[in-house]
Tab-separated table of C-alpha atoms and ligand atoms in Angstrom:
chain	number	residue	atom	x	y	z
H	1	UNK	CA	0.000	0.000	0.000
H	2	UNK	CA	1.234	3.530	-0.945
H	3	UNK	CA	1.375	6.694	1.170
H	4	UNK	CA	-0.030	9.371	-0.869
H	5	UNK	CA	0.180	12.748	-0.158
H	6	UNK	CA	-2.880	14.733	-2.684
H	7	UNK	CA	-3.483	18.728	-2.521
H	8	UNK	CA	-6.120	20.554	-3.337
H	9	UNK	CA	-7.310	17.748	-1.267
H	10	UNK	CA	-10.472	19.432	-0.740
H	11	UNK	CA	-11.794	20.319	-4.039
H	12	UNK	CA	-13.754	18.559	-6.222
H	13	UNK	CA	-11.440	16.622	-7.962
H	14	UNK	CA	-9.142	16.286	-5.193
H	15	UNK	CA	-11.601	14.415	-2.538
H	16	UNK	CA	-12.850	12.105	-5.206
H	17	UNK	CA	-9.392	11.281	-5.880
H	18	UNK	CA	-8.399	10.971	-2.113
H	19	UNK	CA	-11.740	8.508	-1.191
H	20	UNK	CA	-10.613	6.353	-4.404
H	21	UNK	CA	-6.980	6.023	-3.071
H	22	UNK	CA	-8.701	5.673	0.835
H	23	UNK	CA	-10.833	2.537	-1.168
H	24	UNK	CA	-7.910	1.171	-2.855
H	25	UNK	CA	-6.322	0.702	0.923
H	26	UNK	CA	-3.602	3.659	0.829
H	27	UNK	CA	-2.887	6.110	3.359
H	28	UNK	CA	-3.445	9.066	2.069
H	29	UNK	CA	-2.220	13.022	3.517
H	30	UNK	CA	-4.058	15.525	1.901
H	31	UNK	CA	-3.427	19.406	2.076
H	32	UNK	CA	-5.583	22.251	1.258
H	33	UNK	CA	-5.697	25.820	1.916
H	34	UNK	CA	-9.162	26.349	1.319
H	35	UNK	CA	-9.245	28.918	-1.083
H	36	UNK	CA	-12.013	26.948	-3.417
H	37	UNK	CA	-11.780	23.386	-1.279
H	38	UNK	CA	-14.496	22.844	1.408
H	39	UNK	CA	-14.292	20.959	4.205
H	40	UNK	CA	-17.759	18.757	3.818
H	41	UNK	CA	-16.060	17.442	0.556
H	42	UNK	CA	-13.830	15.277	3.170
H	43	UNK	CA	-16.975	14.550	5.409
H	44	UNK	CA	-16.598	10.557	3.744
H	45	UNK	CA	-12.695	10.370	3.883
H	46	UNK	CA	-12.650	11.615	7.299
H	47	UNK	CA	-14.168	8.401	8.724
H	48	UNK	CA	-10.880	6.553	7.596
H	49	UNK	CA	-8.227	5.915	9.844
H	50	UNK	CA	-5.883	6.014	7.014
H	51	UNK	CA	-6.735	9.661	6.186
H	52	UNK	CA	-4.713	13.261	7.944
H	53	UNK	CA	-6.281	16.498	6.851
H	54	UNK	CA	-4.060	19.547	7.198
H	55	UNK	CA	-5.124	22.976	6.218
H	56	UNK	CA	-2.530	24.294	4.746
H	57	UNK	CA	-0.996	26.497	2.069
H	58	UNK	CA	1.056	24.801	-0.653
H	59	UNK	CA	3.069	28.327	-1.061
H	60	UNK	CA	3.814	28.703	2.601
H	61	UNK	CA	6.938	26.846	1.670
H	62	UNK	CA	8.488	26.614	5.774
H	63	UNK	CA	5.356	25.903	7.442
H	64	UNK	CA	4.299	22.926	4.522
H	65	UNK	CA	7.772	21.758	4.145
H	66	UNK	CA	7.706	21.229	8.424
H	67	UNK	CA	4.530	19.678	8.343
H	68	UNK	CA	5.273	17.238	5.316
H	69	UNK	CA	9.023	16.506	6.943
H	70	UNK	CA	7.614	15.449	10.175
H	71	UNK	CA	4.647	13.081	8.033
H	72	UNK	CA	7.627	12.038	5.908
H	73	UNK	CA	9.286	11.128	8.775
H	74	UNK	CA	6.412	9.375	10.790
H	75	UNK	CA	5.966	7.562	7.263
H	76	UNK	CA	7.752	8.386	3.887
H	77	UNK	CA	5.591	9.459	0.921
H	78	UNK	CA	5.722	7.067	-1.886
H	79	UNK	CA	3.631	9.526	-4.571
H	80	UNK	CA	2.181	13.159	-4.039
H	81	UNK	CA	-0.754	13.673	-6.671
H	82	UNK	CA	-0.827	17.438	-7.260
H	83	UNK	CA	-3.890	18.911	-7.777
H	84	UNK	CA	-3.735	22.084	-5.753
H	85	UNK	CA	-4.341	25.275	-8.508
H	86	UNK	CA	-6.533	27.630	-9.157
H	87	UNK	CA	-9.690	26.517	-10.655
H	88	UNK	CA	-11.468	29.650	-11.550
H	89	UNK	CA	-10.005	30.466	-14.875
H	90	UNK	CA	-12.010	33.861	-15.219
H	91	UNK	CA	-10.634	34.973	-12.036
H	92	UNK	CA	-7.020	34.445	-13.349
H	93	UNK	CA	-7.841	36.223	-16.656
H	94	UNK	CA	-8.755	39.045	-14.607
H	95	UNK	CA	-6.015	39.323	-12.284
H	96	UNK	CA	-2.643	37.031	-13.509
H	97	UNK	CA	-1.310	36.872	-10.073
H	98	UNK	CA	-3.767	34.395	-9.174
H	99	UNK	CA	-2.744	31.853	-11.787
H	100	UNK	CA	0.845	32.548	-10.983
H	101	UNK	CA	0.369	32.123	-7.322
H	102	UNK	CA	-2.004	28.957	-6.988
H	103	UNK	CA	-1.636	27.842	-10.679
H	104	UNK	CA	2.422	27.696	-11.371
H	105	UNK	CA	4.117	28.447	-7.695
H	106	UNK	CA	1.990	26.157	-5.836
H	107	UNK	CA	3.892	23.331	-8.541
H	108	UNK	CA	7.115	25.318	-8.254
H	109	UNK	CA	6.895	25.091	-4.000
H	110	UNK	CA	6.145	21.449	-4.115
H	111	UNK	CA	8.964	20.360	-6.296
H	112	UNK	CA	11.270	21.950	-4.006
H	113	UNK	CA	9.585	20.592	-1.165
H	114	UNK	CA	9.765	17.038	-2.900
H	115	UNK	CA	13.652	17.216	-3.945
H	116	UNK	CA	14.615	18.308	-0.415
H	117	UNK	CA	12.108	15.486	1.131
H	118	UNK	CA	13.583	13.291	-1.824
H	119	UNK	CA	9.961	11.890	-2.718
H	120	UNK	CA	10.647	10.438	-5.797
H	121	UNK	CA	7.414	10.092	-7.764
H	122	UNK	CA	4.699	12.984	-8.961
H	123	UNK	CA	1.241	13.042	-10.475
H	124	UNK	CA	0.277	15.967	-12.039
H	125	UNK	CA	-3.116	17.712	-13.093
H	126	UNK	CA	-2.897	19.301	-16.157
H	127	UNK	CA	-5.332	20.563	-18.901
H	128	UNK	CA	-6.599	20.559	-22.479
H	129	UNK	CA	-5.511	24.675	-21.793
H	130	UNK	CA	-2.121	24.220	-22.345
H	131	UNK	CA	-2.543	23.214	-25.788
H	132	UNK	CA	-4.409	26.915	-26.528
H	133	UNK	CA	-6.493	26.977	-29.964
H	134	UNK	CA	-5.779	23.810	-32.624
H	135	UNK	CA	-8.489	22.921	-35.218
H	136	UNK	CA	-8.922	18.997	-35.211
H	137	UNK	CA	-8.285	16.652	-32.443
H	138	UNK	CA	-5.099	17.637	-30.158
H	139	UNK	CA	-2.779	14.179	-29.659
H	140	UNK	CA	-0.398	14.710	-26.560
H	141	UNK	CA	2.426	16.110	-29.482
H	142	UNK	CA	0.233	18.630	-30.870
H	143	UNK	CA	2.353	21.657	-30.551
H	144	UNK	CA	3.120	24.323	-30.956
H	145	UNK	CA	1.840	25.096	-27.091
H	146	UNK	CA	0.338	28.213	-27.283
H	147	UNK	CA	-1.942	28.920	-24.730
H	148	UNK	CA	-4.724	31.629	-24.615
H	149	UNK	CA	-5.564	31.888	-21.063
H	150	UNK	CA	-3.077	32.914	-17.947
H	151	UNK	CA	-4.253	29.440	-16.359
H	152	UNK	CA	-2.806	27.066	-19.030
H	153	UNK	CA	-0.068	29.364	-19.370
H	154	UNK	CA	0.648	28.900	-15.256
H	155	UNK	CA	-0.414	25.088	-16.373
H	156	UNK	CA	2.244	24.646	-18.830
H	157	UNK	CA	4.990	26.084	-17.091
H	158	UNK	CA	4.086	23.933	-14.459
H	159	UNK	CA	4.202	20.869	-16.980
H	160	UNK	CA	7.891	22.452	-18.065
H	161	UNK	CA	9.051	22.670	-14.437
H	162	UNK	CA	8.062	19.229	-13.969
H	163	UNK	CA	9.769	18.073	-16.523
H	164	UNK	CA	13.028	19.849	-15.824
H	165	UNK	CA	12.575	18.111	-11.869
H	166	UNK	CA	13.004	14.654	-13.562
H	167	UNK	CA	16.208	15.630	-14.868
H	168	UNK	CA	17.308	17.322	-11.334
H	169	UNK	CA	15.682	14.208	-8.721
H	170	UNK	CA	11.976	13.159	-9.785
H	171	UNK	CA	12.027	8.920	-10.364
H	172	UNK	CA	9.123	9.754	-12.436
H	173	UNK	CA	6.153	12.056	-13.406
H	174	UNK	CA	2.574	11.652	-14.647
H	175	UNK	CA	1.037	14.713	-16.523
H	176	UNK	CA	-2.686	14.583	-17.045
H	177	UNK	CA	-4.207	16.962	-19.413
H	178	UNK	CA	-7.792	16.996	-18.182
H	179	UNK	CA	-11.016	17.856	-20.571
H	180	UNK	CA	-13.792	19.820	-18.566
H	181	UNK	CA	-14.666	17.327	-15.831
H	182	UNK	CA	-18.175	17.312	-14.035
H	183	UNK	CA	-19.632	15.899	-11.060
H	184	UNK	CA	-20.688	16.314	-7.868
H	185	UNK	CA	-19.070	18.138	-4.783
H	186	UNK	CA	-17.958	20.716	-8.092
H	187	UNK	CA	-16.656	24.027	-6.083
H	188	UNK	CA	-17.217	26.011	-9.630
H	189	UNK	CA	-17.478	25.899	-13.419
H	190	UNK	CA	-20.883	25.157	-15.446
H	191	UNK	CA	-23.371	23.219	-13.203
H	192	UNK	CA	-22.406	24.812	-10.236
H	193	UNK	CA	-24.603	27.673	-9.039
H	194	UNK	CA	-28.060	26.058	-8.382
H	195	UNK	CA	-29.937	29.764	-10.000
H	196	UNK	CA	-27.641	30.561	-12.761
H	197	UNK	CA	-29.300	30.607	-16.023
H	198	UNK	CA	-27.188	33.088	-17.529
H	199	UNK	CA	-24.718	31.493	-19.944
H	200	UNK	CA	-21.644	33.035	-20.983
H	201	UNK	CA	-21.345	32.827	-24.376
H	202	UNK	CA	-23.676	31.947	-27.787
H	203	UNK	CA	-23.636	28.431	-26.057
H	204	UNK	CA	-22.531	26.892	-29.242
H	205	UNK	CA	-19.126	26.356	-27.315
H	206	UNK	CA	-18.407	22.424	-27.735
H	207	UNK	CA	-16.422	20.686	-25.611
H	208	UNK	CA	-15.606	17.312	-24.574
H	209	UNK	CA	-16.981	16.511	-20.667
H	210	UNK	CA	-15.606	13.544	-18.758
H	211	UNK	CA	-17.621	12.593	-15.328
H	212	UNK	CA	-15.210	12.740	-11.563
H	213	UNK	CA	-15.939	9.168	-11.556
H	214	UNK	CA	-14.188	8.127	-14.818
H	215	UNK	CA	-11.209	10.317	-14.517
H	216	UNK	CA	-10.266	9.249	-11.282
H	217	UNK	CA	-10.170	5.515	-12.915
H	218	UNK	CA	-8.035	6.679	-15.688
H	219	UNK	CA	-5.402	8.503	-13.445
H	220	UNK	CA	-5.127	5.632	-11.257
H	221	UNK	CA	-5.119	3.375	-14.381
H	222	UNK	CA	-2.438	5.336	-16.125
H	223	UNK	CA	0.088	6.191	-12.830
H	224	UNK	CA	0.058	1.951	-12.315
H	225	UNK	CA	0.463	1.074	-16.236
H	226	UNK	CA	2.163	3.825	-17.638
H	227	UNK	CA	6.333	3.001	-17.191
H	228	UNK	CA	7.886	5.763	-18.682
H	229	UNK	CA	10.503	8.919	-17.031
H	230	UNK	CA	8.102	11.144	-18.271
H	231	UNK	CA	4.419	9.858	-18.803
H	232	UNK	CA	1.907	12.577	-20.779
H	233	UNK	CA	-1.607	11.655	-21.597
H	234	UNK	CA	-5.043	13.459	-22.554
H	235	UNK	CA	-8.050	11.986	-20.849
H	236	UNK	CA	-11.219	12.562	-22.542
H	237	UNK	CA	-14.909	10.973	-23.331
H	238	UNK	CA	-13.831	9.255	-26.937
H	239	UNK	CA	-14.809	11.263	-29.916
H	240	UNK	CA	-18.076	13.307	-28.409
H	241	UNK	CA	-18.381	16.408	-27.162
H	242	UNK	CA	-21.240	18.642	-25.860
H	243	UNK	CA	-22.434	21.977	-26.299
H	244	UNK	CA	-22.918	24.581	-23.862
H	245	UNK	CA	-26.728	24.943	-24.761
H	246	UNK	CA	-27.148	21.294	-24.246
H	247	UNK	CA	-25.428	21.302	-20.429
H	248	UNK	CA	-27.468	24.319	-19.971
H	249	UNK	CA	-30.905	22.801	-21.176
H	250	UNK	CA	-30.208	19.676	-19.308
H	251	UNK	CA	-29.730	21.928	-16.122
H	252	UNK	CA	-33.158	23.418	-16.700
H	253	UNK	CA	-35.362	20.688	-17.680
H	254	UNK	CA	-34.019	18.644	-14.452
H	255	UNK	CA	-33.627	21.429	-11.921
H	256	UNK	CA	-35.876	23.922	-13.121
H	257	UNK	CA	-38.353	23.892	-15.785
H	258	UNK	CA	-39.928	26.795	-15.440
H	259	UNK	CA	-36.830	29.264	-15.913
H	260	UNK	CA	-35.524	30.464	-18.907
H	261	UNK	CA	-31.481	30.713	-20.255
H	262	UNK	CA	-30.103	34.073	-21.175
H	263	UNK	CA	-26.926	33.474	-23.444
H	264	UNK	CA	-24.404	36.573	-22.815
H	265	UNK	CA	-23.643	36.082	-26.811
H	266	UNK	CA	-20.803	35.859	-28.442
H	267	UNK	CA	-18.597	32.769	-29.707
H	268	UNK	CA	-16.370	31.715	-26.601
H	269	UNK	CA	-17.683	32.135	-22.884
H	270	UNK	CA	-14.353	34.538	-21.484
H	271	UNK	CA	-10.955	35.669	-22.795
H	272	UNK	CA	-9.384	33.243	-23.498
H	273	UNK	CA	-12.087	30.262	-23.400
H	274	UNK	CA	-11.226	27.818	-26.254
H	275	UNK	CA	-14.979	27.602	-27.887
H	276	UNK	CA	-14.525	24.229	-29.634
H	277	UNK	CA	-12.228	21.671	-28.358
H	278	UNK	CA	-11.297	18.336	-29.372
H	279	UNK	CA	-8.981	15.778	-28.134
H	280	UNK	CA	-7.661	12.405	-29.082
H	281	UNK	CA	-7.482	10.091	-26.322
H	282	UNK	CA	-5.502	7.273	-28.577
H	283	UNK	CA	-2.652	6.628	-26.701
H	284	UNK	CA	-4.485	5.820	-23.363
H	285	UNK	CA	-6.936	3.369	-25.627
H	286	UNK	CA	-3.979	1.812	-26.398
H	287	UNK	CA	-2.499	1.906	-22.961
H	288	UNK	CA	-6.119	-0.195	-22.132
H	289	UNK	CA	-8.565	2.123	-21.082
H	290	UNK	CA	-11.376	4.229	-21.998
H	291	UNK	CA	-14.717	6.041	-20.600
H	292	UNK	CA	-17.781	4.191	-20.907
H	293	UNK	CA	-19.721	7.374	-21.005
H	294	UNK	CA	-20.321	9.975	-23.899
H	295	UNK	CA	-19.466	13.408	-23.363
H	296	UNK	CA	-23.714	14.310	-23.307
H	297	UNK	CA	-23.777	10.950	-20.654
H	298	UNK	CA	-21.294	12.222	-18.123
H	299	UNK	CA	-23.061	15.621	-18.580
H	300	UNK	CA	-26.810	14.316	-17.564
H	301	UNK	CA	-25.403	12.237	-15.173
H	302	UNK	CA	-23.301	15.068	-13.551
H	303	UNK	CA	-26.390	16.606	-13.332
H	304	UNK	CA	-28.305	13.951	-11.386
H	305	UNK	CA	-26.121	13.887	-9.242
H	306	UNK	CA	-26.459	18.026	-8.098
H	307	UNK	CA	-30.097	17.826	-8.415
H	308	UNK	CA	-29.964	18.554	-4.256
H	309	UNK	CA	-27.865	21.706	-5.017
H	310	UNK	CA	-29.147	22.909	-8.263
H	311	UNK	CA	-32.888	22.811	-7.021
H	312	UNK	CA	-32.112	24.584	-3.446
D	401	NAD	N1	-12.472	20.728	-13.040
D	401	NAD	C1	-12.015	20.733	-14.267
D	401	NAD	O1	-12.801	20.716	-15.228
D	401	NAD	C2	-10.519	20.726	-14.514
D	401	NAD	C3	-10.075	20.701	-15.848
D	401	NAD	C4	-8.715	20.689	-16.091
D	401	NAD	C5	-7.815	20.680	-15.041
D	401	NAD	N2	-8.271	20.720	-13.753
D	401	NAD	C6	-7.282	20.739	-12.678
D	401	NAD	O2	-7.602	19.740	-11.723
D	401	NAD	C7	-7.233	20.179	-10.418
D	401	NAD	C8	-8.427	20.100	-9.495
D	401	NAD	O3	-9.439	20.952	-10.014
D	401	NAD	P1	-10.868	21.079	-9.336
D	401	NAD	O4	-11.841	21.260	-10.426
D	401	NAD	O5	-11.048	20.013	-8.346
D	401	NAD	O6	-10.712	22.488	-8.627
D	401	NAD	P2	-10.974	22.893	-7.106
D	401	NAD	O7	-10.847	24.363	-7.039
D	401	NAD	O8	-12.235	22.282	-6.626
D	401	NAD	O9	-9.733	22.217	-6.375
D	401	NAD	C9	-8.475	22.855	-6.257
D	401	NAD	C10	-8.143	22.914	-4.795
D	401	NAD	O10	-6.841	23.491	-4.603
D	401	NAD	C11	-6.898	24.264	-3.429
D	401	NAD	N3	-5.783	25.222	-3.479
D	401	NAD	C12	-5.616	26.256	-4.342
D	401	NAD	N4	-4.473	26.902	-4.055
D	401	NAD	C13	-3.902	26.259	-3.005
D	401	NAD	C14	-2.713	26.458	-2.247
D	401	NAD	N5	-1.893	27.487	-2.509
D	401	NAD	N6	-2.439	25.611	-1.230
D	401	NAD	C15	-3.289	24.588	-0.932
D	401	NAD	N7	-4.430	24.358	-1.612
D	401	NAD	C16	-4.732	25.186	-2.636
D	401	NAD	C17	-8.285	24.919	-3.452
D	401	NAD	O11	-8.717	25.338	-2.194
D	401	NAD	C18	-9.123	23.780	-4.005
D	401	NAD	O12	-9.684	22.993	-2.970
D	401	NAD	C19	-6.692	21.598	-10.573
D	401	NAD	O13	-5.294	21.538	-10.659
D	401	NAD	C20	-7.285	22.041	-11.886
D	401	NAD	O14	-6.500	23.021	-12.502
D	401	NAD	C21	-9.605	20.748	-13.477
C-alpha cells in the first residue's frame, strides 16, 4: 500500500481522488488551503483511519515543508498527486497573479519541497488549456503550445518545471491533461450555481466533458500502467463532445423547468475560453482504457447527481 500525499485535497477533484486512493487501501495526507476546497467534501474520507487532513498552504513553503518533513518522517511518501491550482479560470484572466500564485508556484513550492524530502514520484493535473487553440483533435504532441488563457499558461509552465525536476531528482512524473470534468461536490465551473441561467457565451461552445468518476479511474489506471521517465496523456470521453446549450438545457429541464437561459452572446464564454475543443485520447486506448460514457452521458449524469444543489 502507498502513502499518498494529494493537494487541493479538498476540491472537487481532489476528494474524489483521495476517497478512491482511501478505497484502494492507501494512506493518504491531503493538504488544502481552502481557497475553493471545502471541508464537507472530506466529510466521507474523514471516517478513515488512514486519512490526515491539514489545512494548509502549498506556497507557505516553511510551514508545509515542516509539516510534510515530520509526516515524511512518521511515514515516507511514496507519490504526491498534485492537484492544488486555481480553478477559476475567469478569475485568473482578470487578475494574472492568481494563476501565478495557486496555478504555477503552488507546482514550483512542491517540487522543491519534494527534492529536499527526496519523494521520488509525482502526479500531475494538467489541462486541455495548455494546448491553446488547434483545429482537429489535439494528440499529446500537438504543438506548438500556445496557450490563450493565464491558467494554461501557469499550467504549462508547471508541466515544463516538472519536466526539468526529472532531470534534477523526480524517479518519475505523470502529466494529465484533463477535458472539462463534471460531477458532484464541483466548487465552480458550469453546473455549479443552483440559480444561474445566464450562460456566458452563444452556447454553441463544444467541448468534450468527462464525469469525476471516470477520470479518477483513468489517473489511477495510467500512474500503475504507464512506465515511462516522463508519462503525458489526454483523458477525454472518446470522440463526443457537448455543447454549452445542451449542459445548460439539461440543467433546466431537471432542476428547473420553469426558468428560462439568457446566453451573454458571443462565440467563446471569457478571454481566453477555447470555444470548440477536441482531443484524441488514442494513446491511453492503447495503454487499455477508456470512458464508458459519452461526453452528453457524463453531462446528464453530472447533473443527477447536483439535483440537491441545483434545485435549493
Ligand atoms: N475541473 C475541471 O474541469 C478541470 C479541468 C482541467 C484541469 N483541472 C485541474 O484539476 C485540479 C483540481 O481541479 P478542481 O476542479 O477540483 O478544482 P478545485 O478548485 O475544486 O480544487 C483545487 C483545490 O486546490 C486548493 N488550493 C488552491 N491553491 C492552493 C494552495 N496554494 N495551497 C493549498 N491548496 C490550494 C483549493 O482550495 C481547491 O480545494 C486543478 O489543478 C485544476 O487546474 C480541473
Amino acid at each position: 500500500m502507498l502513502n499518498c500525499l494529494v493537494t487541493g485535497a479538498a476540491g472537487f477533484i481532489g476528494s474524489h481522488l483521495v476517497d478512491r486512493l482511501l478505497e484502494m487501501g492507501h494512506h493518504v495526507v491531503g493538504v488544502d488551503n481552502l481557497v475553493l476546497g471545502k471541508m464537507v467534501n472530506l466529510e466521507h474520507a474523514s471516517h478513515s483511519g488512514n486519512f490526515i487532513f491539514q489545512k494548509l498552504d502549498v506556497n507557505d513553503y516553511p510551514g508545509c515543508l515542516e509539516f510534510l518533513r515530520l509526516r515524511h518522517f512518521e511515514k515516507p511518501f511514496d507519490l504526491v498527486w498534485h492537484l492544488a491550482a486555481n480553478s477559476d479560470i475567469q478569475a485568473g484572466g482578470a487578475n494574472p497573479d492568481i494563476d501565478m500564485q495557486l496555478t504555477f508556484l503552488t507546482t514550483f513550492n512542491l517540487l522543491k519541497m519534494m527534492q529536499a524530502l527526496k519523494i521520488p514520484r509525482l502526479a500531475f493535473a494538467s489541462t486541455s488549456a495548455i494546448y491553446g487553440a488547434h483545429p482537429g483533435a489535439v494528440v499529446e504532441e500537438t504543438g506548438p503550445l500556445l496557450p490563450i488563457s493565464n491558467y494554461g499558461a501557469m499550467k504549462l509552465a508547471s508541466e515544463a518545471a516538472i519536466s526539468a525536476a526529472c532531470e534534477r531528482f523526480l524517479q518519475v512524473c505523470w502529466i494529465f491533461r484533463f477535458p472539462n470534468v463534471v460531477g458532484s461536490r464541483a466548487t465552480h465551473g458550469a453546473i455549479y450555481d443552483p440559480d444561474e441561467l445566464e450562460v456566458l457565451g452563444d452556447g454553441t461552445q463544444e467541448k468534450p466533458y468527462l464525469h469525476v468518476g471516470e477520470l479518477i479511474e483513468a489517473m489511477i489506471f495510467i500512474q500503475q500502467q504507464s512506465k515511462e521517465k516522463r508519462n503525458l496523456f489526454n483523458i477525454s470521453p472518446v470522440e463526443t463532445v457537448s455543447t454549452v446549450r445542451y449542459l445548460a438545457e439539461k440543467v433546466i429541464e431537471l432542476a428547473a423547468p420553469d426558468a428560462r437561459i439568457r446566453y451573454t452572446g458571443g462565440d467563446r464564454g471569457w478571454i481566453g475560453d477555447v470555444p470548440k475543443f477536441r482531443y484524441s485520447v488514442r494513446k491511453l486506448e492503447n495503454l487499455g482504457w477508456a470512458p464508458k460514457l459519452t461526453s452528453n452521458q457524463a453531462v446528464d449524469l453530472a447533473v443527477q447527481e447536483n439535483l440537491g444543489i441545483l434545485k435549493s
